[in-house]
PDB file of C-alpha atoms in Angstrom:
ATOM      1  CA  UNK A   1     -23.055  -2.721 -14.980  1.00 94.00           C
ATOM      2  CA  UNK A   2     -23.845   0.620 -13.513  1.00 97.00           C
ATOM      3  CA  UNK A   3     -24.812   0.705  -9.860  1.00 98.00           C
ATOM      4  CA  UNK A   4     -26.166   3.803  -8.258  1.00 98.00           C
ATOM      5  CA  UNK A   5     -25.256   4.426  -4.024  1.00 99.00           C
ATOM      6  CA  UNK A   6     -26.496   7.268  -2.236  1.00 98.00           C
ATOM      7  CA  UNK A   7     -28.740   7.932   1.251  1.00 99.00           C
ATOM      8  CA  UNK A   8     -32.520   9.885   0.822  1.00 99.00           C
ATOM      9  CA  UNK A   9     -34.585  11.371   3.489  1.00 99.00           C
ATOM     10  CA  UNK A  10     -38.082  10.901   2.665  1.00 98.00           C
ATOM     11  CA  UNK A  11     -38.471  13.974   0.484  1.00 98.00           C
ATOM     12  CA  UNK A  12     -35.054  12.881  -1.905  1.00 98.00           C
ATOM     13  CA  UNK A  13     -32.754  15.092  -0.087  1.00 98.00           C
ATOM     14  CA  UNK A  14     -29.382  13.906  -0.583  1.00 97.00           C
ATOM     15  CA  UNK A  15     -27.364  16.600   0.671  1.00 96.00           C
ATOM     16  CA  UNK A  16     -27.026  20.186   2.076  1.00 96.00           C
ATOM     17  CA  UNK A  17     -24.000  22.535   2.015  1.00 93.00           C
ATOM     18  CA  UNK A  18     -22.078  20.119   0.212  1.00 90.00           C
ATOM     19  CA  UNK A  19     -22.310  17.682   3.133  1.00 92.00           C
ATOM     20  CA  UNK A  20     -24.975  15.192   4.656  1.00 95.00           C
ATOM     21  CA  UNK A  21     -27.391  16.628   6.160  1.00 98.00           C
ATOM     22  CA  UNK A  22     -27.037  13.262   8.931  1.00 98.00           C
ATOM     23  CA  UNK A  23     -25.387  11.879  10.689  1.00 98.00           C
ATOM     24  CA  UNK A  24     -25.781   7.691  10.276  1.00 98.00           C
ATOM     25  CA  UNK A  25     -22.689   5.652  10.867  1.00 99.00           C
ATOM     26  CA  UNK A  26     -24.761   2.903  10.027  1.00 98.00           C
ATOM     27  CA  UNK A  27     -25.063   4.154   6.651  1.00 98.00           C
ATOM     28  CA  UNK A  28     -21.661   5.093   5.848  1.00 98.00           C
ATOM     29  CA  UNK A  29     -20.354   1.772   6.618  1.00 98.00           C
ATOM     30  CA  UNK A  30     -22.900   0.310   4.253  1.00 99.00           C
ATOM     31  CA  UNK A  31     -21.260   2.098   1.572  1.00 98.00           C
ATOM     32  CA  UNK A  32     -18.024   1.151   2.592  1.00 98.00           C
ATOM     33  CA  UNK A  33     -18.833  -2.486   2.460  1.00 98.00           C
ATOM     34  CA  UNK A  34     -20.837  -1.729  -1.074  1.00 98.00           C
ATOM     35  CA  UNK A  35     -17.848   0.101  -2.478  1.00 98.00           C
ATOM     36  CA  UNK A  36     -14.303  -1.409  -1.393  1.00 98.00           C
ATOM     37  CA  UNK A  37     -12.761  -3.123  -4.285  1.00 96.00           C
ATOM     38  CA  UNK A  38     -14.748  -1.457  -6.537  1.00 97.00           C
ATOM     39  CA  UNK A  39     -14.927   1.131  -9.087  1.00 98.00           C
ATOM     40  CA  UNK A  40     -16.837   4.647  -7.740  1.00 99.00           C
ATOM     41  CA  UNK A  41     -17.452   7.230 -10.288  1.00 99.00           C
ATOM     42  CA  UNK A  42     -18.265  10.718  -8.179  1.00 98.00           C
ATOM     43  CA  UNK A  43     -18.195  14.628  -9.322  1.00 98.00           C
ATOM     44  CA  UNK A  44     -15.928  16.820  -9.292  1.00 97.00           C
ATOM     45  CA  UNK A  45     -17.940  18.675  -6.536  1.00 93.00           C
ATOM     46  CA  UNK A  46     -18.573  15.264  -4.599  1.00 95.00           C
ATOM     47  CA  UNK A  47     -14.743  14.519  -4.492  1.00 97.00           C
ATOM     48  CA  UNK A  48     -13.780  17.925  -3.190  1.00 95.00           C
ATOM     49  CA  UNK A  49     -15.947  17.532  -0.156  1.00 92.00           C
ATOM     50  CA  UNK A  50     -14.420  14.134   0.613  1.00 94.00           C
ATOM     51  CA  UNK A  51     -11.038  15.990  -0.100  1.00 94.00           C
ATOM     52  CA  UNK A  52      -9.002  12.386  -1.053  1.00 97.00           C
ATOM     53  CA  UNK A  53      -9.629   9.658  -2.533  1.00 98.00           C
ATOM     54  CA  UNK A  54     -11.480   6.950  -0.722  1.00 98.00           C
ATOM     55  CA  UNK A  55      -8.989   4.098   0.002  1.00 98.00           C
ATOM     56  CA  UNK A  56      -9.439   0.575  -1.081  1.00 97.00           C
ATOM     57  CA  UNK A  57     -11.334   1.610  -4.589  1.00 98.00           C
ATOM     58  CA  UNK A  58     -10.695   2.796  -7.697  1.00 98.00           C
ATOM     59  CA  UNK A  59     -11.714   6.472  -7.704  1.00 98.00           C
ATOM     60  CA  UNK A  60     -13.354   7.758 -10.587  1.00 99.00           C
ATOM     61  CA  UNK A  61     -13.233  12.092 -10.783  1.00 99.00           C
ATOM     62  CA  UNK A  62     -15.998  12.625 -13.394  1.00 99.00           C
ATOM     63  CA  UNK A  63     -15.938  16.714 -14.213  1.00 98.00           C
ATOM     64  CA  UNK A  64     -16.209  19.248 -17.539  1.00 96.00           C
ATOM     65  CA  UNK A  65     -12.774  20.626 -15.965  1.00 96.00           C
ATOM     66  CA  UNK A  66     -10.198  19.841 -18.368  1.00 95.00           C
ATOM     67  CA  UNK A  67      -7.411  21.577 -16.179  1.00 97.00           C
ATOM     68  CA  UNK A  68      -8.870  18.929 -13.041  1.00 97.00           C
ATOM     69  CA  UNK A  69      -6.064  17.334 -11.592  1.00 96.00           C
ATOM     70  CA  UNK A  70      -5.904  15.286  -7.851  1.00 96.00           C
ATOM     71  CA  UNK A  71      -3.917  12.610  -6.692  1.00 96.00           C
ATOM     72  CA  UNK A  72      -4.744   9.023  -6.405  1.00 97.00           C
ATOM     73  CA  UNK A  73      -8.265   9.840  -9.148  1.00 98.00           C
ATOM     74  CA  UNK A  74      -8.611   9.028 -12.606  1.00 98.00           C
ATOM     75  CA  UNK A  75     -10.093  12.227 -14.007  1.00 98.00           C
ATOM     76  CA  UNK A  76     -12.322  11.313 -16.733  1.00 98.00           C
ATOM     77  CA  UNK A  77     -14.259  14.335 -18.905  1.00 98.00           C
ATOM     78  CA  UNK A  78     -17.290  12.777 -20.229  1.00 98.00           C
ATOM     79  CA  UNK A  79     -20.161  10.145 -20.112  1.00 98.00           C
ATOM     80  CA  UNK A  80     -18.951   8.059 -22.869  1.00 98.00           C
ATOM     81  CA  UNK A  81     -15.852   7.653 -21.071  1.00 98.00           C
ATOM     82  CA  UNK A  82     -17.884   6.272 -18.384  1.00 98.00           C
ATOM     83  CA  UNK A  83     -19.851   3.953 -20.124  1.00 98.00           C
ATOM     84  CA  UNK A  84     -16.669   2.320 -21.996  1.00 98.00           C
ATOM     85  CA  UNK A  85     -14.911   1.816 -18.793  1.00 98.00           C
ATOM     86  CA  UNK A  86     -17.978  -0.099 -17.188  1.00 97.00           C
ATOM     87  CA  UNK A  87     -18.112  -2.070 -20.158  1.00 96.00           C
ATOM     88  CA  UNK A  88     -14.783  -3.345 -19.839  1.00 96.00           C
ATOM     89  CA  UNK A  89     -14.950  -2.958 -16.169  1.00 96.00           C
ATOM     90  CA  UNK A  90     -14.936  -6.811 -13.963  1.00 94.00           C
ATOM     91  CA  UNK A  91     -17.658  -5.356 -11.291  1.00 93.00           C
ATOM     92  CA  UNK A  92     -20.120  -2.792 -11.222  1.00 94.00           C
ATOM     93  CA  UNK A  93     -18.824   0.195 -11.277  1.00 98.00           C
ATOM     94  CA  UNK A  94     -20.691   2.246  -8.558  1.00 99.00           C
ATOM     95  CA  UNK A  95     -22.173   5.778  -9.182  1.00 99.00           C
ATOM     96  CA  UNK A  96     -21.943   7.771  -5.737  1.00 98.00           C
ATOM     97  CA  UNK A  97     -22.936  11.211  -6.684  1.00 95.00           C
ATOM     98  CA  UNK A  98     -23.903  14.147  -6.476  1.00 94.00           C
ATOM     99  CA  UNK A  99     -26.882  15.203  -8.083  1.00 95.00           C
ATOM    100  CA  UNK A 100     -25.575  15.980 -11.432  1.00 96.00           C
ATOM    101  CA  UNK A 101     -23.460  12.837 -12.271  1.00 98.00           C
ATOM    102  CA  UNK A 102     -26.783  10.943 -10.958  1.00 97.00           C
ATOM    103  CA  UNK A 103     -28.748  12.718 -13.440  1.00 97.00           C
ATOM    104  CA  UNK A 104     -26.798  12.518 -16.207  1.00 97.00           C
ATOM    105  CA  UNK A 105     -26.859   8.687 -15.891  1.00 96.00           C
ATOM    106  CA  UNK A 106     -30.093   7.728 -14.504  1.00 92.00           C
ATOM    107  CA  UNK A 107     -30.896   6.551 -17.708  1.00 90.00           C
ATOM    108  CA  UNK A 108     -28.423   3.982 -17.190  1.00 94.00           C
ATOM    109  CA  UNK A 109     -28.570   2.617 -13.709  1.00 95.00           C
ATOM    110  CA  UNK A 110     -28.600  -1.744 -13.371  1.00 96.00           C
ATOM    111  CA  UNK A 111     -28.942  -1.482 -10.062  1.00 98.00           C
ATOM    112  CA  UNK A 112     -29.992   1.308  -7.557  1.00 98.00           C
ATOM    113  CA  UNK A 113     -28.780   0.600  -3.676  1.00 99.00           C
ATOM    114  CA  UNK A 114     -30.772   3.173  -2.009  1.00 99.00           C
ATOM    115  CA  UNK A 115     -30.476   4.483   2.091  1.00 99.00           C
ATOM    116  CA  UNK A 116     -33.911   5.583   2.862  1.00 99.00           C
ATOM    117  CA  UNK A 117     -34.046   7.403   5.987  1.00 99.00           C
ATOM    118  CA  UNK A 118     -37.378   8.150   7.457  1.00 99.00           C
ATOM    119  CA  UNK A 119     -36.676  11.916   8.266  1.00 99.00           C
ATOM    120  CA  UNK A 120     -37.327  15.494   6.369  1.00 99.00           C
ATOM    121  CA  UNK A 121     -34.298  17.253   6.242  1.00 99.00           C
ATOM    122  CA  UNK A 122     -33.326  20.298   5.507  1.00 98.00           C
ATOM    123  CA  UNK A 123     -31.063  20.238   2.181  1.00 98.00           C
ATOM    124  CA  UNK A 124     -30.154  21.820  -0.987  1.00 97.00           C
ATOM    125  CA  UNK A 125     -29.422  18.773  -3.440  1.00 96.00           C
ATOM    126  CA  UNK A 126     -31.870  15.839  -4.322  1.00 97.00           C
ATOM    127  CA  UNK A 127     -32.024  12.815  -6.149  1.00 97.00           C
ATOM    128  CA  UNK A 128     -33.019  13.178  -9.477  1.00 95.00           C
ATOM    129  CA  UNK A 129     -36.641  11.607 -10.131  1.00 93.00           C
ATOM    130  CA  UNK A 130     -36.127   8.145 -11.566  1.00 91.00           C
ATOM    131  CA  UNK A 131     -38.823   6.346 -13.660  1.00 94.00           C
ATOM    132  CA  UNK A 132     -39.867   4.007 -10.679  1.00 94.00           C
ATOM    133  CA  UNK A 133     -41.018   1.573 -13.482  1.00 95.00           C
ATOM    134  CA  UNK A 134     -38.403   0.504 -14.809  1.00 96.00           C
ATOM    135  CA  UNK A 135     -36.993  -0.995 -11.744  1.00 97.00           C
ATOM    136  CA  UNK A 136     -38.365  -3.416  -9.094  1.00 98.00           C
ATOM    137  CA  UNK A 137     -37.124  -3.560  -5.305  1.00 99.00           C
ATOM    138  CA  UNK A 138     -35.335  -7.082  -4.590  1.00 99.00           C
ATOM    139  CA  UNK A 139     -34.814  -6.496  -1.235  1.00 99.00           C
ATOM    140  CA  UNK A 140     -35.453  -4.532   1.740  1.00 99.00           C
ATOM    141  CA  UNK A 141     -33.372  -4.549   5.137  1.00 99.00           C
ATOM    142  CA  UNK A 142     -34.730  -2.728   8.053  1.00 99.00           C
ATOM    143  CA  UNK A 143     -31.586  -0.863   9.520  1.00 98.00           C
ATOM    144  CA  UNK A 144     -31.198  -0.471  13.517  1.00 98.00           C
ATOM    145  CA  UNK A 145     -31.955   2.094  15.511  1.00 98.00           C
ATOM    146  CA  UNK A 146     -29.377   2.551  18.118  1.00 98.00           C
ATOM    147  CA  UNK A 147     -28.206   5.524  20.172  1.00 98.00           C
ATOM    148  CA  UNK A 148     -25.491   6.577  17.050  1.00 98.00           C
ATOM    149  CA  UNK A 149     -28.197   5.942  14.357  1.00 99.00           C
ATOM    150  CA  UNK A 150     -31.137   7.750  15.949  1.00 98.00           C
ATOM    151  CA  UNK A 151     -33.388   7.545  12.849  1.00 99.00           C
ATOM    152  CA  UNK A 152     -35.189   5.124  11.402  1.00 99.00           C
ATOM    153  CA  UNK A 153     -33.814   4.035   8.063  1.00 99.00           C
ATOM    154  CA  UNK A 154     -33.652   0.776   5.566  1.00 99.00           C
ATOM    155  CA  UNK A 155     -31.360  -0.412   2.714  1.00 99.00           C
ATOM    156  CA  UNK A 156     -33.208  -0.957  -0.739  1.00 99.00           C
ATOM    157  CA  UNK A 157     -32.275  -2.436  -3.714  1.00 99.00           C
ATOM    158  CA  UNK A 158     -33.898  -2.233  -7.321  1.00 98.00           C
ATOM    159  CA  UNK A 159     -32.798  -3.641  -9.807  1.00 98.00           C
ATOM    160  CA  UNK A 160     -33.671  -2.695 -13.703  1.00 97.00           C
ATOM    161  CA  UNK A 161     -36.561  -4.633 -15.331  1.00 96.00           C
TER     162      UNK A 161
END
C-alpha cells in the first residue's frame, strides 16, 4: 500500500525555498506519529533539506543520481523499485515528497493523509493535481488553534475507491 503525507495551504502550496512555508508544530508531529515505524520514500531534494535521516523509520532516498550516496538511506533509482518494495513491504510505505516523487506516483496512492491549512502562502512547489474521483475522504479532524499553531488547519484522509 502506498500512502501519500504532506501539508497544503489552500491554493496546493507545499513548499517554498526548499522549506515550509509554516510554521505548525501541530502538523509536524502528525507526521511523526503517521510515519515512525514505517517506511518513507522522499527525493533526493526532500532529503537534503532535512539533511539526515529521520529517526525511528526506514528512510527511503528516491533520486536519478546514480553516484547518490548518504548515511542511514536506502538509495533507490527508480519507480519500479518502489513499487516492488511496497509490495513486499508489512505497512504502508509512506510517500512524503516533494513535488516530483508525488507526481510520479499519484497514480498510485491507497491512501492520501492530507494537512490542509486554511492560509495562501507564498511558495514555489505544489501538489500535483490528483483526480479527486478516484478517492473519497474517510475522515476529517479539525486541528487546534493555539498560540504555536496560529492557523486554522484539519487532517484529511482519502482513501482510493
Amino acid at each position: 500500500m502506498l500512502r501519500y503525507l504532506w501539508a497544503q495551504d489552500k491554493n496546493g502550496v507545499i513548499g517554498y525555498k526548499n522549506d515550509l512555508p509554516w510554521h505548525l508544530p501541530a502538523d509536524l508531529r502528525y507526521f511523526k506519529a503517521q510515519t515512525v515505524g514505517k517506511t518513507i520514500v522522499m527525493g533526493r531534494k526532500t532529503y537534503q533539506s532535512i539533511g539526515r535521516p529521520l529517526p525511528q523509520r526506514v528512510n527511503i532516498v528516491l533520486t536519478t543520481d546514480s553516484t547518490f550516496q548518504a548515511e542511514g538511506v536506502r538509495v533507490m533509482h527508480s519507480k519500479q523499485a518502489v513499487l516492488d518494495y511496497a509490495a513486499t513491504a508489512d505497512e504502508a510505505v509512506v510517500i512524503t515528497g516533494g513535488s516530483a516523487i508525488f507526481e510520479l506516483f499519484k497514480d498510485e496512492a491507497d491512501e492520501l493523509l492530507m494537512t490542509f491549512i486554511d492560509e495562501s502562502f507564498e511558495g514555489d512547489t505544489y501538489i500535483p493535481a490528483f483526480d479527486w474521483n478516484k478517492y473519497e475522504l474517510v475522515k476529517c479532524v479539525p486541528g487546534v488553534v493555539d498560540e504555536q499553531n496560529i492557523y486554522e488547519h484539519e487532517y484529511r484522509t482519502y482513501r482510493a475507491r
